[in-house]
Amino acid sequence: MATNKLQHFIVIDDSKLDCFIAEKVIKNTGKCESVTSFLQAQEALEFIKQNSLNSLDPIIVLVDIQMPIMNGFEFVEAFEKLPVNTRKNYHIYVISSSINDNDLTKIPQYPSVIQFINKPLTSNNLSALLAKDK
Amino acid sequence: MEKKIKVLYIDDEQNNLVGFKATFRFDYTVLVAATTEVARQLLADNPDIRIILCDQRMPDQTGVQFFEEIRFKYPEPIRMLITGYTDIESVIDAINRGNIYRYIKKPWTDTDIQSAIEEGNKFYLTNNLLALKNKELQSAYDELGKFAYSVTHDMRGPLLSVSGAISIAENCTDINEIKEILGMMDSAIKKLDEFITNVHDYYSMKRGQLVFEEINFNKTLNDCVALFRIAGTMEHISFLSSVKQDVPFFSDEVTIKIVLTNLLSNAVKYQRKSVTDKFVDVNIEVNQTNAIIFVKDNGIGIHDDHINNIFDMFYRATSEEAGSGFGLYNVKDALSKLGGTIEVSSKLNEGTSFKVTIPQKANGNK
């Protein structure tokens, strides 16, 4: 589809290094309009509520699972309670180092989560994701 | 001195109750009930009843019916049926429906009752021990589950981060950026190392025997503080300490060090970056019975919502800094081994204070 269109990205991960990696990988795709990282999920949620990006195009959200205070699942649950208009442009991907069955089976139960991605994020799996994302 | 065994005797004949109480009141704590109604109330009020003796023939309810009814609500007390009737039906009923431990024939002798109570008590204790062991096993199993879960995150996480960082560094030509990446890789590795140290602490406490020896708190504290000197200097944190120890104190030094290092580590880690007079203050006071340790800081503090959970395994109350959610759990575990306690008071953005009390192990060599 719109292969050359630049996209907005949101990264939510309590590890600074993982945010840094994600930012780098995202920027290297050449398809990045902006990337905003959050170490805390609540802040990302607030950011989305305020519609800070004000974008009509899909915004890709990469969220980690295990985070203190508000973990990835809690974030998704809170996100799914937002009004449709607020959340319709966000495409959520869960990204984690988890190989725990409970986590992995839980992911498909969230309608708003498009896919699970293994850490670390690499340009290969990000490109594959962007190719499929519509 | 061991506490007396608590026995409940139910019989509709007042004389029997009086006689029973008179005979056994010295050896046991005897509760009596003339109706099953009263007996139920006594069971509700006395969860420590170990033995129930009940007459079979009573106007409102048979003994078997009573046992059948209460055994699910009060499964712990040992049930014994007393009856003058020896019909096989009621014996079968008693065993199958009332699930009784003993069947005592009327008229009973004191020794019948006494030996039945003693045997029943042994059975009660064995059952209780089994239940306790099962509970311990369950909690060990739950911990193992949590542990396995965290291994994927806390051990695999930093490794994957480093691996991701390496592939970025490989394609990077800017030397300063590579240095920045190396710095971040270094902290990921340190975090992993800290986690492994915590795991080690955890298992050395679970498995290890305590060794009680004389503790010189000045030395113990210095050993622990030394671990944080460099970090403290780099972050401009001043260490204050005072130790008041005039009496010898016996306890397990390794376990005390686990408590101190974890509390110090947190105090150093959870500082507010903006504050210029960062401090960690340790006060130790030793008296004949206790050692009381205060560890105070003027760091980020702990929010009220989280303060009740901070001692839970893998609980993290902040996303600031690299915590594993293991430290305070280990502290609490260590203190419970020493019979000690910990209290915390904290104000968000002002600081946190922990008060640890460790009892003196009166007799030095065990």
PDB file of C-alpha atoms in Angstrom, chain A residues 13-18 20-22 24-25 28 39-40 42 64-69 73 96-100 102-103 118-123, chain B residues 145 148-150 152-154 156-158 160-165 167-168 171 177 180-181 184-185 188 191 273 306 315-321:
ATOM      1  CA  ASP A  13       9.305   0.035  27.708  1.00  0.00           C
ATOM      2  CA  ASP A  14      10.704   0.476  31.206  1.00  0.00           C
ATOM      3  CA  SER A  15      14.189  -0.373  29.972  1.00  0.00           C
ATOM      4  CA  LYS A  16      16.019   2.669  28.642  1.00  0.00           C
ATOM      5  CA  LEU A  17      18.239   0.489  26.518  1.00  0.00           C
ATOM      6  CA  ASP A  18      15.280  -1.239  24.907  1.00  0.00           C
ATOM      7  CA  PHE A  20      16.934   3.239  22.593  1.00  0.00           C
ATOM      8  CA  ILE A  21      17.185   0.067  20.483  1.00  0.00           C
ATOM      9  CA  ALA A  22      13.612   0.422  19.306  1.00  0.00           C
ATOM     10  CA  LYS A  24      17.239   3.250  16.413  1.00  0.00           C
ATOM     11  CA  VAL A  25      15.671   0.348  14.579  1.00  0.00           C
ATOM     12  CA  ASN A  28      16.687   3.072  10.369  1.00  0.00           C
ATOM     13  CA  LEU A  39       9.418   4.469  30.294  1.00  0.00           C
ATOM     14  CA  GLN A  40       6.032   4.346  31.985  1.00  0.00           C
ATOM     15  CA  GLN A  42       0.614   5.595  32.253  1.00  0.00           C
ATOM     16  CA  ASP A  64       6.540  -4.237  26.537  1.00  0.00           C
ATOM     17  CA  ILE A  65       4.744  -6.688  28.827  1.00  0.00           C
ATOM     18  CA  GLN A  66       6.635  -6.762  32.117  1.00  0.00           C
ATOM     19  CA  MET A  67       6.824  -3.273  33.504  1.00  0.00           C
ATOM     20  CA  PRO A  68       6.361  -2.067  37.057  1.00  0.00           C
ATOM     21  CA  ILE A  69       3.234  -0.199  38.163  1.00  0.00           C
ATOM     22  CA  PHE A  73      -1.540  -5.968  29.690  1.00  0.00           C
ATOM     23  CA  SER A  96       8.575  -8.845  25.038  1.00  0.00           C
ATOM     24  CA  SER A  97      11.332 -11.163  26.139  1.00  0.00           C
ATOM     25  CA  SER A  98       8.667 -13.359  27.684  1.00  0.00           C
ATOM     26  CA  ILE A  99       8.534 -17.005  26.761  1.00  0.00           C
ATOM     27  CA  ASN A 100       5.924 -17.611  29.406  1.00  0.00           C
ATOM     28  CA  ASN A 102       0.467 -17.504  30.303  1.00  0.00           C
ATOM     29  CA  ASP A 103       1.665 -14.318  28.666  1.00  0.00           C
ATOM     30  CA  ASN A 118       9.965 -11.198  20.281  1.00  0.00           C
ATOM     31  CA  LYS A 119      12.692  -9.036  21.699  1.00  0.00           C
ATOM     32  CA  PRO A 120      15.068  -7.713  20.597  1.00  0.00           C
ATOM     33  CA  LEU A 121      13.449  -5.631  17.913  1.00  0.00           C
ATOM     34  CA  THR A 122      15.439  -5.951  14.706  1.00  0.00           C
ATOM     35  CA  SER A 123      15.082  -4.193  11.391  1.00  0.00           C
TER      36      SER A 123
ATOM     37  CA  GLY B 145       6.310 -20.389  39.629  1.00  0.00           C
ATOM     38  CA  ALA B 148      10.460 -19.216  36.689  1.00  0.00           C
ATOM     39  CA  TYR B 149       8.356 -16.384  35.319  1.00  0.00           C
ATOM     40  CA  SER B 150      10.785 -13.703  36.378  1.00  0.00           C
ATOM     41  CA  THR B 152      12.409 -15.023  31.505  1.00  0.00           C
ATOM     42  CA  HIS B 153      12.161 -11.327  32.112  1.00  0.00           C
ATOM     43  CA  ASP B 154      14.948 -10.489  34.507  1.00  0.00           C
ATOM     44  CA  ARG B 156      16.576 -13.006  29.454  1.00  0.00           C
ATOM     45  CA  GLY B 157      15.600  -9.339  29.196  1.00  0.00           C
ATOM     46  CA  PRO B 158      19.063  -7.814  29.700  1.00  0.00           C
ATOM     47  CA  LEU B 160      18.222  -9.610  24.601  1.00  0.00           C
ATOM     48  CA  SER B 161      18.771  -5.893  25.150  1.00  0.00           C
ATOM     49  CA  VAL B 162      22.507  -6.352  24.826  1.00  0.00           C
ATOM     50  CA  SER B 163      22.058  -8.477  21.735  1.00  0.00           C
ATOM     51  CA  GLY B 164      19.836  -5.796  20.200  1.00  0.00           C
ATOM     52  CA  ALA B 165      22.340  -3.112  21.108  1.00  0.00           C
ATOM     53  CA  SER B 167      23.380  -5.267  16.175  1.00  0.00           C
ATOM     54  CA  ILE B 168      22.768  -1.513  16.276  1.00  0.00           C
ATOM     55  CA  ASN B 171      25.827  -0.630  11.818  1.00  0.00           C
ATOM     56  CA  GLU B 177      27.180   6.844  19.728  1.00  0.00           C
ATOM     57  CA  GLU B 180      26.812   5.577  24.459  1.00  0.00           C
ATOM     58  CA  ILE B 181      25.513   2.161  23.419  1.00  0.00           C
ATOM     59  CA  MET B 184      23.836   1.213  28.174  1.00  0.00           C
ATOM     60  CA  MET B 185      24.958  -2.341  27.549  1.00  0.00           C
ATOM     61  CA  ALA B 188      22.023  -3.944  31.345  1.00  0.00           C
ATOM     62  CA  LYS B 191      21.344  -5.300  36.220  1.00  0.00           C
ATOM     63  CA  LYS B 273      18.533  13.329  40.852  1.00  0.00           C
ATOM     64  CA  HIS B 306       2.532   0.652  46.913  1.00  0.00           C
ATOM     65  CA  TYR B 315       7.002  -6.245  43.250  1.00  0.00           C
ATOM     66  CA  ARG B 316       8.334  -2.979  41.935  1.00  0.00           C
ATOM     67  CA  ALA B 317       6.868   0.274  43.110  1.00  0.00           C
ATOM     68  CA  THR B 318       8.618   2.504  40.621  1.00  0.00           C
ATOM     69  CA  SER B 319       9.853   2.330  37.092  1.00  0.00           C
ATOM     70  CA  GLU B 320      12.712   4.601  37.978  1.00  0.00           C
ATOM     71  CA  GLU B 321      16.056   2.898  38.156  1.00  0.00           C
TER      72      GLU B 321
END
